Amino acid sequence: MGKKGERGAKDKSAAQEEEARIAARRAEHGEEEYVCSGALELDFPELCARAGLQEAPRVVSRPHPPAGGPPEEPEGAGGAWPAGEQREALSALAQIQAKYAYFRPAVQVELEHEDPKSAREVFIRSWKIEEKMLGVLAKCLPALAHLQALHLWKVGLTDPAFLSLLPVLAACANLKTLVLEGNPLPERSFYKLVSEESSLAHLSLRNNCMDDQAVLLIGQSLSSLRSSNKNLVSINLSYNHITDVGATHLANGLRLNRSLLSLSLAHNQIGDEGALKLAEVLGPFALTHTEVVERRRLLLEKEAQERGRLPQRHSELKGDRPASHVSSTTIDKLQTAKGSKAVIKKKEPTKKEEKGPVGGAAPAQPPAAPAAQAKKEDAKQSKKAVPPVDPKAKGAKGVKLGSKDKRSQILEVEQILEPTEMMNPLLEPAEHREGQVFLQGNRVLIYLNLMRNHISENGLKAFLATVEYQVSRIIPGGKGPTGLLRLSLAKNQFPAESKTYSRIQELMGPRDPLPRATRPEEELLTAAQ
């Protein structure tokens, strides 16, 4: 370990010396810091030259496979193709050249439209990203305003290079998809891509030699007792070395995660034990002692907020502050209150009724009457919410409508009061059975791929029970989580004539949004993820 540390320190110092030499050369020749234009085909070569990279990969448009039509006519042939073997040879040669051109070191770019500044996806395949190249990418990638997806396939990332890549990914404002495949990391740092702060929505980590320990860290990042990832929608962990232990870690991560929709674990070593754990978390599961304690704490906190809501409403109704100005503190305290909109709507007429009718006319009642009426209203509001007051109603003749600005300001306050945060899963409806607390289970996950694992008939039975439960909980035409819509279990260790598997297929068939007759084979789907 000491030798490795010394070697790493030497490499780092050498890199720093190289950067200092480059900076000195720029200062000597009067070179200014390069400002990226947002067009990768211009920025990338210039930055590579400034970094001292002699043979920089080319920036090219991403090649697409031919649609199956005949090749173009050869030049100088008078519009006629040579017949027989010559034509076949030319066609085969063109295919070979296209194949090797696809894998030649290059930065492949897919544009959103013809504008060179509209790079939507960047592909880097089969060439090593070293430290200097990483510095180049750190400058040009964040400048791509339309960049949504980054594909890195077998680029020889090391753990230090991966850690240097993380801030680059965070600086890409619109990046939602990261494909990082064929890049094993000995220190198992992939979980940093699934942190609570990560904004990635789609992540593919196929073929990275990930073991159960690496998956443990990912499962903990998906959700824990106090935090969970709320942005990741799909994760692909196929073609790795995940066993029943790793599947259990992922199942634990799904307990309190309510954002992940798709999980692929195809081509691993998951058996019945892992299948049982995954099936269990998708149906009713019992909370652990620690989770029960946290649930009670959250319930008490919620109850305290409910109790503290009423005095706050009374003080707002009786305060001297104009109704059209509501502080941010008040908004925060009213966010979770039922009928909070009604309180704000009621407040403006109450103030203006005290001022009297429009035009300065004398009030119809003595000055003390509105105050007594306000006290009665306060007493009533302790039992029920105040309904919104319609300015056009009979009892509101003395209400001044106010300007458009005031009305729009109230509407803005009402929009802020709409609940936007996801409810903690521990506060979901629960059942108490035999001294235990059961949640309804994760019904947000809609796609689970377990093809080509080691699942037998016992694992199938567990998934059948889960699917039957989820189907029974669906309300026709209702809103809310639907549960699994696709469950891929083919190529496992159960007989082809398994009745359990046939029953699962029968239940899942009507739920699958992709009809089997119009979609490619499961194997092709897995390979395309």
XYZ file of C-alpha atoms in Angstrom:
529
model
C 0.000 0.000 0.000
C 2.898 2.357 0.780
C 4.477 1.830 -2.629
C 1.154 2.453 -4.359
C 0.668 5.655 -2.373
C 4.163 6.868 -3.256
C 3.617 6.033 -6.922
C 0.278 7.880 -6.926
C 1.875 10.927 -5.287
C 4.667 10.928 -7.900
C 2.156 10.706 -10.746
C 0.158 13.561 -9.261
C 3.223 15.753 -8.828
C 4.326 14.979 -12.393
C 0.904 15.975 -13.698
C 1.014 19.203 -11.721
C 4.475 19.973 -13.105
C 3.203 19.360 -16.631
C 0.281 21.722 -16.055
C 2.672 24.337 -14.679
C 4.878 24.019 -17.778
C 1.853 24.411 -20.069
C 0.674 27.456 -18.120
C 4.178 28.980 -18.279
C 4.328 28.394 -22.034
C 0.960 30.057 -22.505
C 2.024 33.038 -20.434
C 5.281 33.300 -22.399
C 3.506 33.322 -25.755
C 0.678 35.494 -24.502
C -1.971 32.812 -24.902
C -5.246 33.473 -23.117
C -7.517 30.915 -21.488
C -9.655 29.284 -24.159
C -13.397 29.967 -23.885
C -15.490 27.116 -25.247
C -17.967 28.013 -27.964
C -20.338 25.099 -27.332
C -19.500 23.435 -30.668
C -17.601 20.255 -29.822
C -15.976 19.884 -33.251
C -14.284 23.259 -32.695
C -13.584 23.170 -28.962
C -12.270 19.615 -28.658
C -9.355 19.843 -31.181
C -8.301 23.246 -29.848
C -8.274 22.077 -26.224
C -6.374 18.913 -27.180
C -3.719 20.999 -28.940
C -3.382 23.311 -25.948
C -3.038 20.274 -23.654
C -0.176 18.953 -25.743
C -2.010 15.927 -27.153
C -0.375 15.087 -30.476
C -2.891 12.555 -31.813
C -6.334 13.625 -30.662
C -9.401 11.568 -31.653
C -11.615 13.117 -34.293
C -15.047 14.537 -33.584
C -17.495 12.870 -35.978
C -21.218 12.436 -36.340
C -22.398 9.159 -34.887
C -22.613 6.579 -37.679
C -25.830 4.639 -37.976
C -26.132 1.137 -39.443
C -27.403 1.056 -43.031
C -31.142 0.687 -43.465
C -30.709 -2.356 -45.695
C -30.867 -0.648 -49.066
C -28.311 -1.179 -51.858
C -24.994 0.732 -51.705
C -24.549 3.868 -53.745
C -23.447 3.565 -57.359
C -19.646 3.618 -57.865
C -18.096 6.632 -59.497
C -16.785 6.233 -63.025
C -18.785 3.085 -63.728
C -21.269 4.723 -66.049
C -24.086 4.163 -63.523
C -23.755 0.382 -63.786
C -22.644 -2.028 -61.097
C -20.180 -4.839 -61.854
C -21.988 -8.134 -61.869
C -21.627 -11.258 -59.763
C -18.635 -11.733 -57.469
C -17.192 -8.230 -57.964
C -20.320 -6.574 -56.620
C -20.437 -8.912 -53.622
C -16.755 -8.231 -52.894
C -17.267 -4.464 -53.012
C -20.270 -4.738 -50.723
C -18.330 -6.880 -48.203
C -15.395 -4.454 -48.307
C -17.702 -1.494 -47.641
C -19.211 -3.288 -44.650
C -15.749 -4.063 -43.199
C -14.626 -0.461 -43.644
C -17.791 0.826 -41.998
C -17.278 -1.603 -39.101
C -13.715 -0.514 -38.389
C -14.549 3.143 -38.920
C -17.196 2.798 -36.209
C -14.638 1.553 -33.665
C -11.790 3.864 -34.691
C -10.895 6.270 -31.816
C -13.264 9.180 -32.159
C -15.695 11.299 -30.223
C -19.035 10.500 -31.792
C -21.703 13.157 -31.533
C -25.413 13.054 -32.186
C -26.888 16.475 -32.882
C -30.407 17.553 -32.067
C -30.566 19.422 -35.384
C -28.059 20.747 -37.908
C -26.649 23.369 -35.552
C -23.148 22.196 -34.405
C -23.905 23.623 -30.959
C -26.877 21.272 -30.481
C -24.963 18.142 -29.403
C -27.487 15.940 -27.593
C -25.461 12.737 -27.056
C -21.721 12.046 -26.914
C -20.260 8.557 -27.451
C -16.710 7.500 -26.539
C -15.946 3.851 -27.276
C -12.909 1.595 -26.817
C -10.137 4.114 -26.246
C -8.602 5.076 -22.935
C -9.380 8.389 -21.285
C -6.179 9.511 -19.601
C -5.610 12.449 -17.304
C -4.956 15.043 -20.012
C -7.971 13.904 -21.996
C -10.108 14.070 -18.878
C -9.001 17.686 -18.437
C -10.081 18.435 -21.999
C -13.498 16.837 -21.454
C -13.876 18.728 -18.173
C -13.780 21.972 -20.147
C -15.748 21.165 -23.290
C -18.562 18.914 -21.994
C -20.150 21.442 -19.565
C -20.225 23.954 -22.432
C -22.641 21.722 -24.387
C -25.950 23.313 -23.435
C -28.076 20.548 -25.029
C -26.100 17.543 -23.765
C -28.521 14.954 -22.360
C -26.622 11.652 -22.588
C -22.992 10.566 -22.235
C -21.884 7.062 -23.286
C -18.508 5.775 -22.048
C -17.807 2.186 -23.176
C -14.501 0.541 -22.253
C -12.577 3.771 -21.760
C -10.193 2.389 -19.131
C -11.380 4.523 -16.231
C -9.410 4.203 -13.004
C -10.774 5.073 -9.582
C -8.963 8.471 -9.449
C -10.143 9.274 -12.991
C -13.712 8.325 -12.038
C -13.604 10.638 -9.024
C -12.332 13.427 -11.290
C -15.194 12.733 -13.693
C -17.915 13.220 -11.072
C -17.684 17.056 -10.874
C -17.637 17.174 -14.688
C -20.937 15.263 -14.786
C -22.407 17.558 -12.135
C -21.417 20.608 -14.217
C -23.415 19.374 -17.238
C -26.723 21.060 -16.440
C -29.014 18.951 -18.659
C -27.252 15.575 -18.416
C -29.814 12.910 -17.472
C -28.415 9.686 -18.979
C -25.020 8.119 -18.239
C -23.883 4.857 -19.810
C -20.700 3.664 -18.091
C -20.064 0.109 -19.265
C -17.013 -2.123 -19.397
C -15.137 -0.047 -16.789
C -14.453 -2.116 -13.641
C -13.511 -0.029 -10.599
C -11.627 -1.901 -7.847
C -12.735 0.580 -5.179
C -16.446 0.081 -6.070
C -17.125 3.809 -6.444
C -20.181 3.473 -8.693
C -22.542 4.238 -5.808
C -21.479 7.899 -5.977
C -23.579 8.166 -9.145
C -26.682 7.233 -7.127
C -26.199 9.718 -4.294
C -29.063 11.864 -3.061
C -27.528 14.900 -4.796
C -27.236 13.183 -8.193
C -29.531 14.504 -10.933
C -29.130 11.479 -13.236
C -32.372 9.846 -14.321
C -31.003 6.881 -16.308
C -27.854 4.949 -15.409
C -26.371 1.880 -17.098
C -23.547 0.014 -15.323
C -23.488 -3.176 -17.380
C -20.437 -5.411 -17.627
C -18.455 -3.706 -14.847
C -17.559 -6.837 -12.813
C -19.662 -5.491 -9.942
C -19.891 -7.784 -6.921
C -22.222 -7.884 -3.930
C -20.192 -5.313 -1.998
C -20.522 -2.777 -4.815
C -24.260 -3.437 -4.951
C -24.518 -2.995 -1.161
C -23.338 0.601 -1.558
C -25.781 1.183 -4.427
C -28.676 -0.238 -2.410
C -27.837 2.059 0.503
C -27.770 5.020 -1.879
C -31.177 4.126 -3.326
C -32.728 4.564 0.109
C -31.885 4.540 3.774
C -33.819 5.460 6.883
C -33.165 9.185 6.557
C -32.503 9.740 2.845
C -33.202 8.335 -0.625
C -32.443 9.079 -4.253
C -35.441 10.893 -5.778
C -34.214 11.407 -9.354
C -33.046 8.022 -10.649
C -35.714 6.415 -12.823
C -33.867 3.421 -14.289
C -30.681 1.502 -13.517
C -29.169 -1.358 -15.507
C -26.910 -3.749 -13.547
C -26.941 -6.666 -15.985
C -23.875 -8.725 -16.959
C -22.243 -8.389 -13.534
C -21.406 -10.756 -10.640
C -24.431 -10.183 -8.405
C -25.606 -13.091 -6.244
C -28.439 -13.581 -3.744
C -26.577 -11.364 -1.275
C -26.461 -8.472 -3.743
C -30.121 -8.954 -4.678
C -30.971 -8.699 -0.963
C -29.058 -5.406 -0.740
C -31.018 -4.028 -3.695
C -34.301 -5.223 -2.187
C -33.425 -3.288 0.981
C -32.790 -0.229 -1.178
C -36.252 -0.570 -2.727
C -38.028 -0.603 0.648
C -38.184 3.186 0.985
C -37.367 4.260 -2.573
C -40.308 5.676 -4.540
C -38.657 6.994 -7.703
C -37.034 3.982 -9.430
C -39.245 2.613 -12.219
C -36.932 0.150 -13.977
C -34.338 -2.298 -12.607
C -32.408 -4.737 -14.820
C -30.483 -7.597 -13.178
C -30.251 -9.873 -16.205
C -27.251 -12.192 -16.666
C -26.188 -12.405 -13.013
C -26.071 -15.229 -10.441
C -29.283 -14.535 -8.516
C -31.099 -17.584 -7.170
C -34.270 -18.269 -5.218
C -33.161 -16.487 -2.054
C -32.547 -13.229 -3.893
C -35.783 -13.656 -5.853
C -37.711 -14.114 -2.582
C -36.264 -10.878 -1.177
C -37.107 -8.894 -4.318
C -40.623 -10.329 -4.471
C -41.152 -9.617 -0.774
C -40.397 -5.906 -1.030
C -42.895 -5.527 -3.916
C -45.709 -6.780 -1.685
C -46.674 -6.151 1.974
C -43.554 -6.303 4.150
C -43.039 -5.885 7.882
C -41.098 -2.892 9.160
C -37.997 -3.487 11.214
C -37.775 -2.192 14.785
C -35.669 0.772 13.634
C -38.174 1.626 10.901
C -41.081 1.416 13.371
C -39.289 3.829 15.708
C -38.671 6.251 12.837
C -42.287 5.944 11.690
C -43.508 6.858 15.186
C -41.169 9.846 15.274
C -42.497 11.076 11.919
C -46.105 10.607 13.039
C -45.478 12.573 16.241
C -43.783 15.310 14.246
C -46.729 15.455 11.860
C -49.182 15.583 14.771
C -47.225 18.442 16.349
C -47.408 20.356 13.105
C -51.166 19.768 12.972
C -51.522 21.156 16.495
C -49.367 24.193 15.775
C -51.306 25.052 12.659
C -54.457 26.491 14.311
C -52.863 29.250 16.451
C -50.884 30.361 13.420
C -54.094 30.756 11.400
C -55.733 32.803 14.166
C -52.778 35.130 14.436
C -52.776 35.655 10.698
C -56.488 36.473 10.692
C -56.144 39.006 13.525
C -52.828 40.579 12.457
C -52.497 44.112 11.114
C -50.472 43.057 8.088
C -52.258 43.633 4.725
C -53.860 40.488 3.354
C -52.070 40.705 0.040
C -48.629 40.284 1.663
C -47.878 36.856 3.095
C -44.422 36.148 4.491
C -42.346 33.164 3.440
C -42.475 31.863 7.022
C -46.256 31.834 6.914
C -46.224 30.039 3.571
C -43.873 27.360 4.909
C -46.074 26.761 7.950
C -49.235 26.620 5.864
C -47.872 24.287 3.174
C -49.182 21.093 4.727
C -52.352 22.504 6.267
C -55.725 21.356 4.918
C -57.840 24.278 3.837
C -54.897 26.668 3.822
C -56.151 28.199 0.594
C -59.432 28.956 2.256
C -57.715 30.830 5.080
C -55.841 33.091 2.683
C -58.927 33.723 0.588
C -60.921 34.646 3.673
C -58.299 37.023 4.992
C -58.593 39.792 2.393
C -62.374 40.264 2.668
C -62.078 40.279 6.488
C -59.627 43.193 6.378
C -61.606 45.170 3.883
C -64.897 44.650 5.652
C -63.352 46.353 8.668
C -62.455 49.344 6.482
C -65.981 49.684 5.198
C -67.653 49.994 1.787
C -66.083 51.596 -1.230
C -66.352 55.363 -1.485
C -65.896 56.161 2.197
C -69.561 55.573 3.161
C -70.344 55.117 6.851
C -70.422 51.499 7.987
C -73.842 50.013 8.571
C -72.803 48.638 11.986
C -71.023 50.190 14.940
C -67.209 49.859 14.887
C -67.232 47.226 17.637
C -69.478 44.866 15.675
C -66.884 43.666 13.150
C -64.430 42.866 15.956
C -67.027 40.795 17.805
C -67.945 39.084 14.576
C -64.268 38.290 13.939
C -64.043 36.626 17.375
C -67.053 34.471 16.553
C -65.462 33.558 13.246
C -62.261 32.583 15.079
C -64.187 30.298 17.405
C -65.921 28.634 14.474
C -62.634 28.059 12.670
C -61.297 26.011 15.558
C -63.894 23.364 14.625
C -63.989 23.585 10.833
C -62.164 25.234 7.950
C -63.437 28.600 6.692
C -64.986 28.278 3.204
C -63.700 30.613 0.506
C -65.620 33.897 0.200
C -67.018 34.810 -3.186
C -66.738 38.588 -3.769
C -69.917 38.476 -5.871
C -72.023 36.889 -3.150
C -74.796 38.812 -1.333
C -72.978 39.032 1.973
C -69.953 40.588 0.322
C -71.475 43.857 -0.927
C -69.070 45.926 1.146
C -65.995 44.002 -0.043
C -63.548 45.928 -2.191
C -62.362 43.809 -5.095
C -58.858 45.328 -5.154
C -56.452 45.531 -8.074
C -55.389 42.786 -10.457
C -51.972 42.720 -8.825
C -53.446 41.793 -5.433
C -55.592 39.044 -6.909
C -52.636 37.607 -8.873
C -50.500 37.729 -5.727
C -53.045 35.633 -3.835
C -53.136 33.149 -6.704
C -49.343 32.899 -6.553
C -49.512 32.167 -2.826
C -52.062 29.426 -3.481
C -49.754 27.822 -6.044
C -46.877 27.856 -3.567
C -49.054 26.148 -0.995
C -49.611 23.157 -3.273
C -47.756 20.144 -1.841
C -44.785 19.290 -4.060
C -42.575 17.062 -1.907
C -42.863 13.302 -2.003
C -44.374 11.780 1.119
C -42.014 9.714 3.246
C -42.821 6.026 2.539
C -42.875 5.361 6.283
C -46.014 7.528 6.469
C -47.867 5.424 3.902
C -50.988 3.539 5.082
C -49.986 0.538 7.174
C -51.604 -2.560 8.664
C -51.008 -3.942 12.150
C -50.893 -7.720 12.294
C -49.549 -9.988 14.992
C -47.695 -7.174 16.691
C -46.003 -6.007 13.502
C -46.488 -3.028 11.193
C -46.831 -3.855 7.476
C -46.480 -1.395 4.592
C -48.219 -2.082 1.289
C -44.868 -2.497 -0.481
C -43.091 -0.824 -3.362
C -45.621 -0.458 -6.176
C -43.674 2.247 -8.023
C -41.283 -0.161 -9.769
C -42.913 -1.104 -13.083
C -40.169 -3.108 -14.832
C -37.971 -5.840 -13.338
C -35.622 -7.872 -15.556
C -34.219 -11.105 -14.060
C -33.510 -13.025 -17.250
C -30.684 -15.596 -17.299
C -30.205 -15.997 -13.563
C -30.515 -19.088 -11.333
C -34.170 -18.810 -10.277
C -36.127 -22.057 -9.914
C -39.779 -22.914 -9.257
C -39.607 -21.641 -5.657
C -38.585 -18.178 -6.785
C -41.364 -18.193 -9.377
C -43.964 -18.934 -6.696
C -42.840 -15.904 -4.706
C -43.222 -13.650 -7.749
C -46.606 -15.173 -8.568
C -47.869 -14.281 -5.080
C -46.558 -10.720 -5.508
C -48.135 -10.265 -8.942
C -51.496 -11.605 -7.701
C -51.385 -9.196 -4.766
C -50.533 -6.198 -6.940
C -53.240 -7.047 -9.471
C -55.820 -7.335 -6.682
C -54.917 -3.858 -5.391
C -55.439 -2.069 -8.709
C -58.535 0.144 -8.772
C -59.979 0.323 -12.318
C -59.695 3.885 -13.553
C -58.041 4.938 -10.304
C -54.879 6.959 -9.847
C -51.716 5.988 -8.032
C -48.991 3.350 -8.314
C -49.791 0.399 -10.548
C -47.070 -2.073 -9.600
C -45.178 -4.224 -12.090
C -46.154 -3.867 -15.735
C -43.331 -6.030 -17.093
C -41.553 -8.918 -15.379
C -38.854 -10.749 -17.382
C -37.994 -14.189 -15.946
C -37.087 -16.198 -19.056
C -33.963 -18.369 -19.347
C -33.853 -19.281 -15.652
C -33.616 -22.705 -13.986
C -37.248 -23.795 -14.159
C -38.844 -26.188 -16.661
C -40.244 -24.763 -19.864
C -43.684 -26.237 -19.044
C -43.827 -24.595 -15.596
C -47.433 -23.827 -14.663
C -46.293 -21.101 -12.274
C -44.443 -19.296 -15.053
C -47.450 -19.680 -17.374
C -49.699 -18.143 -14.731
C -47.325 -15.194 -14.275
C -47.327 -14.657 -18.037
C -51.117 -14.838 -18.087
C -51.428 -12.144 -15.396
C -48.719 -9.880 -16.788
C -49.766 -10.121 -20.452
C -52.675 -7.617 -20.283
C -50.561 -5.255 -18.140
C -47.556 -5.132 -20.488
C -47.588 -1.806 -22.385
C -45.559 -3.389 -25.223
C -47.580 -6.141 -26.945
C -45.467 -9.219 -27.570
C -46.474 -9.340 -31.240
C -45.038 -5.881 -31.935
C -41.857 -5.871 -29.839
C -38.454 -7.510 -30.408
C -37.341 -10.626 -28.576
C -36.494 -10.309 -24.885
C -32.838 -11.016 -25.570
C -32.597 -8.130 -28.022
C -34.362 -5.837 -25.590
C -31.889 -6.715 -22.865
C -28.907 -6.136 -25.142
C -30.269 -2.761 -26.249
C -30.648 -1.371 -22.735
